[in-house]
PDB file of C-alpha atoms in Angstrom:
ATOM      1  CA  UNK A  74      43.604-106.190 208.254  1.00 41.00           C
ATOM      2  CA  UNK A  75      40.585-108.243 209.304  1.00 40.00           C
ATOM      3  CA  UNK A  76      40.830-106.708 212.745  1.00 43.00           C
ATOM      4  CA  UNK A  77      41.000-103.256 211.186  1.00 44.00           C
ATOM      5  CA  UNK A  78      37.859-103.873 209.157  1.00 45.00           C
ATOM      6  CA  UNK A  79      36.049-104.731 212.363  1.00 48.00           C
ATOM      7  CA  UNK A  80      37.103-101.383 213.799  1.00 57.00           C
ATOM      8  CA  UNK A  81      35.385 -99.293 211.101  1.00 66.00           C
ATOM      9  CA  UNK A  82      32.650 -98.283 213.518  1.00 69.00           C
ATOM     10  CA  UNK A  83      35.353 -97.092 215.905  1.00 68.00           C
ATOM     11  CA  UNK A  84      36.974 -95.008 213.149  1.00 71.00           C
ATOM     12  CA  UNK A  85      33.591 -93.526 212.226  1.00 74.00           C
ATOM     13  CA  UNK A  86      33.032 -92.571 215.849  1.00 75.00           C
ATOM     14  CA  UNK A  87      36.440 -90.892 216.027  1.00 77.00           C
ATOM     15  CA  UNK A  88      35.711 -88.894 212.859  1.00 77.00           C
ATOM     16  CA  UNK A  89      32.351 -87.858 214.262  1.00 76.00           C
ATOM     17  CA  UNK A  90      33.927 -86.705 217.523  1.00 78.00           C
ATOM     18  CA  UNK A  91      36.748 -84.810 215.778  1.00 76.00           C
ATOM     19  CA  UNK A  92      34.483 -82.981 213.366  1.00 77.00           C
ATOM     20  CA  UNK A  93      31.754 -82.133 215.864  1.00 75.00           C
ATOM     21  CA  UNK A  94      34.296 -80.809 218.372  1.00 77.00           C
ATOM     22  CA  UNK A  95      35.358 -78.316 215.703  1.00 75.00           C
ATOM     23  CA  UNK A  96      31.849 -77.364 214.687  1.00 75.00           C
ATOM     24  CA  UNK A  97      31.983 -79.265 211.386  1.00 76.00           C
ATOM     25  CA  UNK A  98      29.067 -81.291 210.100  1.00 75.00           C
ATOM     26  CA  UNK A  99      30.182 -83.907 207.583  1.00 74.00           C
ATOM     27  CA  UNK A 100      27.612 -86.202 206.058  1.00 76.00           C
ATOM     28  CA  UNK A 101      28.471 -89.816 205.211  1.00 74.00           C
ATOM     29  CA  UNK A 102      29.062 -88.899 201.549  1.00 78.00           C
ATOM     30  CA  UNK A 103      31.106 -85.755 202.171  1.00 80.00           C
ATOM     31  CA  UNK A 104      34.512 -85.929 200.378  1.00 78.00           C
ATOM     32  CA  UNK A 105      36.400 -84.766 203.473  1.00 78.00           C
ATOM     33  CA  UNK A 106      35.072 -87.739 205.442  1.00 75.00           C
ATOM     34  CA  UNK A 107      36.752 -90.172 203.042  1.00 78.00           C
ATOM     35  CA  UNK A 108      40.065 -88.347 203.439  1.00 82.00           C
ATOM     36  CA  UNK A 109      39.797 -88.366 207.231  1.00 78.00           C
ATOM     37  CA  UNK A 110      38.886 -92.042 207.161  1.00 77.00           C
ATOM     38  CA  UNK A 111      41.973 -92.876 205.077  1.00 78.00           C
ATOM     39  CA  UNK A 112      44.253 -90.920 207.415  1.00 80.00           C
ATOM     40  CA  UNK A 113      42.818 -92.529 210.533  1.00 77.00           C
ATOM     41  CA  UNK A 114      42.951 -95.963 208.932  1.00 74.00           C
ATOM     42  CA  UNK A 115      46.664 -95.524 208.131  1.00 74.00           C
ATOM     43  CA  UNK A 116      47.338 -94.334 211.675  1.00 75.00           C
ATOM     44  CA  UNK A 117      45.406 -97.268 213.133  1.00 67.00           C
ATOM     45  CA  UNK A 118      47.353 -99.724 210.975  1.00 71.00           C
ATOM     46  CA  UNK A 119      50.575 -98.242 212.352  1.00 72.00           C
ATOM     47  CA  UNK A 120      49.262 -98.708 215.896  1.00 71.00           C
ATOM     48  CA  UNK A 121      48.385-102.350 215.259  1.00 67.00           C
ATOM     49  CA  UNK A 122      51.735-103.028 213.608  1.00 69.00           C
ATOM     50  CA  UNK A 123      53.577-101.417 216.520  1.00 69.00           C
ATOM     51  CA  UNK A 124      51.543-103.485 218.987  1.00 68.00           C
ATOM     52  CA  UNK A 125      52.502-106.659 217.117  1.00 63.00           C
ATOM     53  CA  UNK A 126      56.183-105.705 217.140  1.00 63.00           C
ATOM     54  CA  UNK A 127      56.151-105.065 220.872  1.00 63.00           C
ATOM     55  CA  UNK A 128      54.362-108.350 221.576  1.00 64.00           C
ATOM     56  CA  UNK A 129      57.133-110.148 219.680  1.00 65.00           C
ATOM     57  CA  UNK A 130      59.801-108.244 221.648  1.00 62.00           C
ATOM     58  CA  UNK A 131      60.800-105.980 218.780  1.00 62.00           C
ATOM     59  CA  UNK A 132      61.445-102.654 220.511  1.00 57.00           C
ATOM     60  CA  UNK A 133      63.463-101.025 217.739  1.00 59.00           C
ATOM     61  CA  UNK A 134      60.968 -98.187 217.221  1.00 59.00           C
ATOM     62  CA  UNK A 135      60.820 -97.149 220.881  1.00 58.00           C
ATOM     63  CA  UNK A 136      62.855 -94.221 222.256  1.00 52.00           C
ATOM     64  CA  UNK A 137      66.376 -95.269 223.154  1.00 45.00           C
ATOM     65  CA  UNK A 138      65.926 -94.586 226.873  1.00 46.00           C
ATOM     66  CA  UNK A 139      63.005 -97.030 226.856  1.00 46.00           C
ATOM     67  CA  UNK A 140      64.856 -99.926 225.239  1.00 43.00           C
ATOM     68  CA  UNK A 141      68.333 -99.397 226.666  1.00 37.00           C
ATOM     69  CA  UNK A 142      67.959-102.480 228.864  1.00 42.00           C
ATOM     70  CA  UNK A 143      67.355-104.784 225.885  1.00 43.00           C
ATOM     71  CA  UNK A 144      69.228-103.063 223.072  1.00 42.00           C
ATOM     72  CA  UNK A 145      72.925-103.796 222.502  1.00 47.00           C
ATOM     73  CA  UNK A 146      75.300-101.028 223.419  1.00 45.00           C
ATOM     74  CA  UNK A 147      76.474 -98.988 220.429  1.00 45.00           C
ATOM     75  CA  UNK A 148      80.128 -99.348 219.412  1.00 48.00           C
ATOM     76  CA  UNK A 149      82.423 -96.816 221.015  1.00 50.00           C
ATOM     77  CA  UNK A 150      84.409 -94.539 218.696  1.00 46.00           C
ATOM     78  CA  UNK A 151      88.158 -94.839 218.655  1.00 49.00           C
ATOM     79  CA  UNK A 152      90.111 -92.125 220.478  1.00 49.00           C
ATOM     80  CA  UNK A 153      90.433 -89.047 218.333  1.00 45.00           C
ATOM     81  CA  UNK A 154      87.737 -90.226 215.926  1.00 40.00           C
ATOM     82  CA  UNK A 155      84.529 -88.220 215.650  1.00 40.00           C
ATOM     83  CA  UNK A 156      81.366 -90.075 214.690  1.00 37.00           C
ATOM     84  CA  UNK A 157      78.988 -87.937 212.649  1.00 39.00           C
ATOM     85  CA  UNK A 158      75.306 -88.442 213.426  1.00 37.00           C
ATOM     86  CA  UNK A 159      73.150 -90.058 210.779  1.00 35.00           C
ATOM     87  CA  UNK A 160      71.474 -87.455 208.556  1.00 43.00           C
ATOM     88  CA  UNK A 161      68.168 -89.233 209.179  1.00 43.00           C
ATOM     89  CA  UNK A 162      67.378 -89.188 212.881  1.00 42.00           C
ATOM     90  CA  UNK A 163      65.115 -91.551 214.788  1.00 44.00           C
ATOM     91  CA  UNK A 164      62.402 -88.946 214.376  1.00 57.00           C
ATOM     92  CA  UNK A 165      62.627 -89.138 210.577  1.00 76.00           C
ATOM     93  CA  UNK A 166      65.053 -86.405 209.620  1.00 85.00           C
ATOM     94  CA  UNK A 167      64.382 -82.736 208.908  1.00 92.00           C
ATOM     95  CA  UNK A 168      60.848 -81.434 208.794  1.00 95.00           C
ATOM     96  CA  UNK A 169      59.238 -80.880 205.416  1.00 96.00           C
ATOM     97  CA  UNK A 170      59.471 -77.122 205.936  1.00 95.00           C
ATOM     98  CA  UNK A 171      63.211 -77.463 206.591  1.00 95.00           C
ATOM     99  CA  UNK A 172      63.692 -79.697 203.553  1.00 96.00           C
ATOM    100  CA  UNK A 173      61.823 -77.111 201.493  1.00 96.00           C
ATOM    101  CA  UNK A 174      64.206 -74.382 202.639  1.00 96.00           C
ATOM    102  CA  UNK A 175      67.178 -76.569 201.688  1.00 95.00           C
ATOM    103  CA  UNK A 176      65.620 -77.158 198.266  1.00 96.00           C
ATOM    104  CA  UNK A 177      65.081 -73.411 197.842  1.00 95.00           C
ATOM    105  CA  UNK A 178      68.587 -72.519 198.966  1.00 94.00           C
ATOM    106  CA  UNK A 179      70.466 -75.210 197.066  1.00 94.00           C
ATOM    107  CA  UNK A 180      68.281 -75.580 193.983  1.00 92.00           C
ATOM    108  CA  UNK A 181      67.705 -71.868 193.329  1.00 92.00           C
ATOM    109  CA  UNK A 182      64.361 -72.425 191.561  1.00 92.00           C
ATOM    110  CA  UNK A 183      62.744 -69.848 189.302  1.00 93.00           C
ATOM    111  CA  UNK A 184      60.456 -67.375 191.125  1.00 94.00           C
ATOM    112  CA  UNK A 185      57.221 -68.917 189.852  1.00 94.00           C
ATOM    113  CA  UNK A 186      58.389 -72.444 190.662  1.00 95.00           C
ATOM    114  CA  UNK A 187      59.381 -71.288 194.132  1.00 95.00           C
ATOM    115  CA  UNK A 188      55.979 -69.708 194.690  1.00 95.00           C
ATOM    116  CA  UNK A 189      54.132 -72.834 193.533  1.00 96.00           C
ATOM    117  CA  UNK A 190      56.333 -75.136 195.617  1.00 96.00           C
ATOM    118  CA  UNK A 191      55.859 -72.957 198.690  1.00 96.00           C
ATOM    119  CA  UNK A 192      52.097 -73.242 198.244  1.00 95.00           C
ATOM    120  CA  UNK A 193      52.349 -77.010 197.711  1.00 96.00           C
ATOM    121  CA  UNK A 194      54.278 -77.651 200.924  1.00 96.00           C
ATOM    122  CA  UNK A 195      51.987 -75.309 202.854  1.00 96.00           C
ATOM    123  CA  UNK A 196      48.903 -77.223 201.706  1.00 96.00           C
ATOM    124  CA  UNK A 197      50.542 -80.539 202.569  1.00 97.00           C
ATOM    125  CA  UNK A 198      51.419 -79.276 206.053  1.00 96.00           C
ATOM    126  CA  UNK A 199      47.868 -78.019 206.545  1.00 95.00           C
ATOM    127  CA  UNK A 200      46.567 -81.507 205.797  1.00 95.00           C
ATOM    128  CA  UNK A 201      49.171 -83.665 207.553  1.00 95.00           C
ATOM    129  CA  UNK A 202      51.247 -81.330 209.703  1.00 95.00           C
ATOM    130  CA  UNK A 203      54.924 -80.462 209.290  1.00 95.00           C
ATOM    131  CA  UNK A 204      56.131 -84.070 209.200  1.00 94.00           C
ATOM    132  CA  UNK A 205      59.736 -85.242 209.261  1.00 94.00           C
ATOM    133  CA  UNK A 206      60.483 -86.230 205.682  1.00 95.00           C
ATOM    134  CA  UNK A 207      61.399 -89.781 206.680  1.00 92.00           C
ATOM    135  CA  UNK A 208      57.868 -90.285 207.979  1.00 93.00           C
ATOM    136  CA  UNK A 209      56.123 -89.158 204.800  1.00 95.00           C
ATOM    137  CA  UNK A 210      54.778 -92.200 202.986  1.00 94.00           C
ATOM    138  CA  UNK A 211      52.566 -92.929 200.030  1.00 94.00           C
ATOM    139  CA  UNK A 212      49.400 -92.947 202.182  1.00 95.00           C
ATOM    140  CA  UNK A 213      50.135 -89.294 203.014  1.00 96.00           C
ATOM    141  CA  UNK A 214      50.824 -88.501 199.363  1.00 96.00           C
ATOM    142  CA  UNK A 215      47.681 -90.269 198.149  1.00 95.00           C
ATOM    143  CA  UNK A 216      45.501 -88.465 200.680  1.00 96.00           C
ATOM    144  CA  UNK A 217      47.077 -85.162 199.632  1.00 96.00           C
ATOM    145  CA  UNK A 218      46.578 -85.978 195.946  1.00 96.00           C
ATOM    146  CA  UNK A 219      42.935 -86.878 196.497  1.00 96.00           C
ATOM    147  CA  UNK A 220      42.380 -83.706 198.511  1.00 95.00           C
ATOM    148  CA  UNK A 221      43.801 -81.554 195.712  1.00 96.00           C
ATOM    149  CA  UNK A 222      41.640 -83.359 193.173  1.00 96.00           C
ATOM    150  CA  UNK A 223      38.533 -82.288 195.108  1.00 95.00           C
ATOM    151  CA  UNK A 224      39.399 -78.591 194.896  1.00 95.00           C
ATOM    152  CA  UNK A 225      38.121 -76.283 192.151  1.00 94.00           C
ATOM    153  CA  UNK A 226      40.765 -74.851 189.867  1.00 90.00           C
ATOM    154  CA  UNK A 227      39.734 -71.281 190.730  1.00 91.00           C
ATOM    155  CA  UNK A 228      39.584 -70.187 194.378  1.00 91.00           C
ATOM    156  CA  UNK A 229      38.645 -66.829 195.817  1.00 92.00           C
ATOM    157  CA  UNK A 230      41.008 -64.943 198.110  1.00 90.00           C
ATOM    158  CA  UNK A 231      38.817 -65.903 201.064  1.00 91.00           C
ATOM    159  CA  UNK A 232      38.925 -69.572 200.096  1.00 92.00           C
ATOM    160  CA  UNK A 233      42.702 -69.479 199.676  1.00 90.00           C
ATOM    161  CA  UNK A 234      43.041 -68.123 203.208  1.00 91.00           C
ATOM    162  CA  UNK A 235      41.369 -71.206 204.711  1.00 93.00           C
ATOM    163  CA  UNK A 236      43.445 -74.216 205.819  1.00 95.00           C
ATOM    164  CA  UNK A 237      43.044 -77.122 203.432  1.00 95.00           C
ATOM    165  CA  UNK A 238      40.897 -79.332 205.735  1.00 95.00           C
ATOM    166  CA  UNK A 239      38.549 -76.424 206.409  1.00 95.00           C
ATOM    167  CA  UNK A 240      38.380 -75.615 202.714  1.00 94.00           C
ATOM    168  CA  UNK A 241      37.535 -79.228 201.889  1.00 94.00           C
ATOM    169  CA  UNK A 242      34.877 -79.298 204.589  1.00 94.00           C
ATOM    170  CA  UNK A 243      33.183 -76.292 202.981  1.00 93.00           C
ATOM    171  CA  UNK A 244      32.814 -78.321 199.769  1.00 92.00           C
ATOM    172  CA  UNK A 245      33.639 -75.378 197.463  1.00 91.00           C
ATOM    173  CA  UNK A 246      31.762 -75.392 194.155  1.00 92.00           C
ATOM    174  CA  UNK A 247      33.346 -75.048 190.749  1.00 92.00           C
ATOM    175  CA  UNK A 248      35.113 -77.001 188.047  1.00 94.00           C
ATOM    176  CA  UNK A 249      37.646 -79.351 189.613  1.00 94.00           C
ATOM    177  CA  UNK A 250      41.370 -79.110 189.043  1.00 94.00           C
ATOM    178  CA  UNK A 251      42.724 -81.096 186.138  1.00 94.00           C
ATOM    179  CA  UNK A 252      44.798 -84.204 186.909  1.00 95.00           C
ATOM    180  CA  UNK A 253      47.811 -82.580 185.244  1.00 95.00           C
ATOM    181  CA  UNK A 254      47.593 -79.663 187.679  1.00 95.00           C
ATOM    182  CA  UNK A 255      47.406 -82.027 190.642  1.00 96.00           C
ATOM    183  CA  UNK A 256      50.381 -83.983 189.312  1.00 96.00           C
ATOM    184  CA  UNK A 257      52.391 -80.789 188.938  1.00 96.00           C
ATOM    185  CA  UNK A 258      51.895 -80.072 192.635  1.00 96.00           C
ATOM    186  CA  UNK A 259      53.003 -83.608 193.491  1.00 97.00           C
ATOM    187  CA  UNK A 260      56.076 -83.184 191.288  1.00 97.00           C
ATOM    188  CA  UNK A 261      57.092 -80.059 193.185  1.00 97.00           C
ATOM    189  CA  UNK A 262      57.067 -81.897 196.508  1.00 97.00           C
ATOM    190  CA  UNK A 263      58.780 -84.837 194.844  1.00 97.00           C
ATOM    191  CA  UNK A 264      61.561 -82.441 193.883  1.00 96.00           C
ATOM    192  CA  UNK A 265      61.905 -81.236 197.471  1.00 97.00           C
ATOM    193  CA  UNK A 266      62.370 -84.798 198.722  1.00 96.00           C
ATOM    194  CA  UNK A 267      64.677 -85.697 195.833  1.00 95.00           C
ATOM    195  CA  UNK A 268      66.949 -82.854 196.907  1.00 95.00           C
ATOM    196  CA  UNK A 269      66.883 -84.233 200.452  1.00 94.00           C
ATOM    197  CA  UNK A 270      67.878 -87.624 199.058  1.00 94.00           C
ATOM    198  CA  UNK A 271      70.847 -86.039 197.273  1.00 93.00           C
ATOM    199  CA  UNK A 272      71.871 -84.472 200.570  1.00 93.00           C
ATOM    200  CA  UNK A 273      72.008 -87.925 202.171  1.00 92.00           C
ATOM    201  CA  UNK A 274      68.928 -87.773 204.364  1.00 91.00           C
ATOM    202  CA  UNK A 275      67.772 -91.252 203.302  1.00 89.00           C
ATOM    203  CA  UNK A 276      71.145 -92.998 203.189  1.00 88.00           C
ATOM    204  CA  UNK A 277      70.347 -95.281 206.119  1.00 83.00           C
ATOM    205  CA  UNK A 278      67.188 -96.813 204.656  1.00 82.00           C
ATOM    206  CA  UNK A 279      65.576 -98.077 201.490  1.00 85.00           C
ATOM    207  CA  UNK A 280      63.555 -95.180 200.160  1.00 89.00           C
ATOM    208  CA  UNK A 281      61.329 -94.385 197.228  1.00 91.00           C
ATOM    209  CA  UNK A 282      59.757 -91.022 196.579  1.00 94.00           C
ATOM    210  CA  UNK A 283      56.209 -91.091 198.021  1.00 95.00           C
ATOM    211  CA  UNK A 284      54.972 -88.367 195.674  1.00 96.00           C
ATOM    212  CA  UNK A 285      55.073 -90.646 192.627  1.00 92.00           C
ATOM    213  CA  UNK A 286      51.339 -91.332 193.049  1.00 92.00           C
ATOM    214  CA  UNK A 287      50.198 -89.415 189.976  1.00 94.00           C
ATOM    215  CA  UNK A 288      46.707 -89.250 188.565  1.00 91.00           C
ATOM    216  CA  UNK A 289      46.098 -90.580 185.076  1.00 87.00           C
ATOM    217  CA  UNK A 290      46.103 -87.763 182.535  1.00 78.00           C
ATOM    218  CA  UNK A 291      43.997 -87.566 179.376  1.00 70.00           C
ATOM    219  CA  UNK A 292      44.462 -85.396 176.313  1.00 57.00           C
ATOM    220  CA  UNK A 293      42.152 -82.672 177.632  1.00 55.00           C
ATOM    221  CA  UNK A 294      43.188 -82.795 181.281  1.00 54.00           C
ATOM    222  CA  UNK A 295      45.001 -79.473 181.558  1.00 56.00           C
ATOM    223  CA  UNK A 296      43.704 -76.381 183.335  1.00 58.00           C
ATOM    224  CA  UNK A 297      43.468 -73.286 181.201  1.00 54.00           C
TER     225      UNK A 297
END
């Protein structure tokens, strides 16, 4: 972590390059800059951790064709016995969009719930991309939560048509969404991943739902 702190100037330079290349001007106090910084910091931590693993000859996260010379050969199935692949692949299982479709098909949610969940997973994908569900962690959920908390509770049709990062960069005015509204969106995505858990997509690892990162809610924290 000390090394990461020393790289803050590098992260700032990356943010500056990314935003300027897309014609965005983000001041040092702009809310979108903090979100980008958190995302890049998490990615950089993963890079440093991977570098440490490789230096200590831990190649478990490399593609199989890269580590075949050092990895033990997998056990061979007995004749006539079919080995089913793990439901969670090396890439992290089904994409969020695919998990959402499973949730819709198997859970049969009410129309309004379906509409709200569809919007929730679209916004998440706009911020982070269509990630495999096994790769979604609490840093992703926290960044998504904080992004939602910076949005006004009422958006125009034009604002709704913008991707979430672009909308955040425009710093839309208005009364912010209530914590309870943000938490409801998190709960919808939590439900999508809980359905995936029931379907066995996390059976080969210890897993906790990343969307449990709720905001604190007061008595008057509900959008009208």
